[in-house]
Every structure is written in structure tokens, then in C-alpha cells.
Amino acid sequence: MIEEKELGGVQLFADNNFSSQFVVDPAIQGILRFILIDPEGKIISASAPRPSGPSLIEVFKELNI
């Protein structure tokens, strides 16, 4: 699907479904969750706005990104 839809950015795969550490740590409870991660790998937001939405720009401004 990633190739078919030509999705950009970094795509992560939860190899153990909802038991994956990447899913458990930020308390992800559903699919299609947008997570904002800084260059050092720190989770900035476990429920970031949709990348195509204008509200993400506001989050960047608040974080001085």
C-alpha cells in the first residue's frame, strides 16, 4: 500500500501488532495514528495532526521547528 499510494515520509511497521513496543509506549489504540518524532528519536507528540492538515504548521511553530 505504501508503494501503491506513493506515501512519503518514514513509514514504520509494528511487527507484533498492538504488542509492539513502538505501539505500547505511546499508548496507540488504533491504526492511522500520526506520531511526531524529533531527529534524536524522541516522541514529540503521540497524536500529531494529519501531515496534510494546516494544524501541523501550528504545532511546528509552537515547537520552534
Coordinates of C-alpha atoms in Angstrom, one line a residue:
M1 CA 0.0 0.0 0.0
I2 CA 2.9 2.4 0.7
E3 CA 4.2 2.0 -2.8
E4 CA 0.7 1.9 -4.3
K5 CA -0.4 5.2 -2.6
E6 CA 3.1 6.7 -3.0
L7 CA 3.2 7.6 0.7
G8 CA 6.1 9.9 1.6
G9 CA 7.9 10.3 4.9
V10 CA 9.1 7.5 7.2
Q11 CA 6.7 4.5 7.4
L12 CA 7.1 2.3 10.4
F13 CA 5.8 -1.3 10.7
A14 CA 4.5 -2.6 14.1
D15 CA 5.9 -6.2 13.8
N16 CA 3.9 -7.5 16.8
N17 CA 0.7 -5.8 16.0
F18 CA -0.6 -4.0 19.1
S19 CA 2.0 -5.7 21.3
S20 CA 4.9 -3.9 19.5
Q21 CA 6.9 -1.7 21.9
F22 CA 6.5 1.2 19.4
V23 CA 2.7 0.8 19.8
V24 CA 2.7 0.2 23.6
D25 CA 5.0 3.0 24.7
P26 CA 2.9 5.9 23.3
A27 CA -0.4 4.1 24.1
I28 CA -1.5 3.8 20.5
Q29 CA -5.1 2.4 20.4
G30 CA -5.8 2.4 16.7
I31 CA -4.4 2.5 13.2
L32 CA -3.6 5.7 11.3
R33 CA -2.0 7.5 14.2
F34 CA 0.4 10.3 13.3
I35 CA 3.4 10.5 15.6
L36 CA 5.8 13.4 15.5
I37 CA 9.4 12.3 16.3
D38 CA 12.4 14.6 16.5
P39 CA 15.7 13.9 14.8
E40 CA 17.1 12.3 18.0
G41 CA 14.2 9.8 18.1
K42 CA 12.2 11.4 20.9
I43 CA 8.5 11.3 20.6
I44 CA 7.3 14.9 20.4
S45 CA 3.6 14.0 20.0
A46 CA 1.9 10.6 20.0
S47 CA -1.2 12.1 18.4
A48 CA 0.1 14.7 16.0
P49 CA -2.2 16.3 13.4
R50 CA -2.5 14.8 9.9
P51 CA 0.6 15.7 7.9
S52 CA -1.6 17.2 5.1
G53 CA -3.6 19.4 7.6
P54 CA -2.8 23.0 8.3
S55 CA -2.8 22.5 12.1
L56 CA 0.5 20.7 11.8
I57 CA 2.2 24.0 10.9
E58 CA 0.9 25.4 14.2
V59 CA 2.4 22.5 16.1
F60 CA 5.8 23.2 14.3
K61 CA 5.5 26.9 15.3
E62 CA 4.8 26.0 18.9
L63 CA 7.8 23.7 19.0
N64 CA 10.0 26.2 17.1
I65 CA 10.7 23.7 14.4

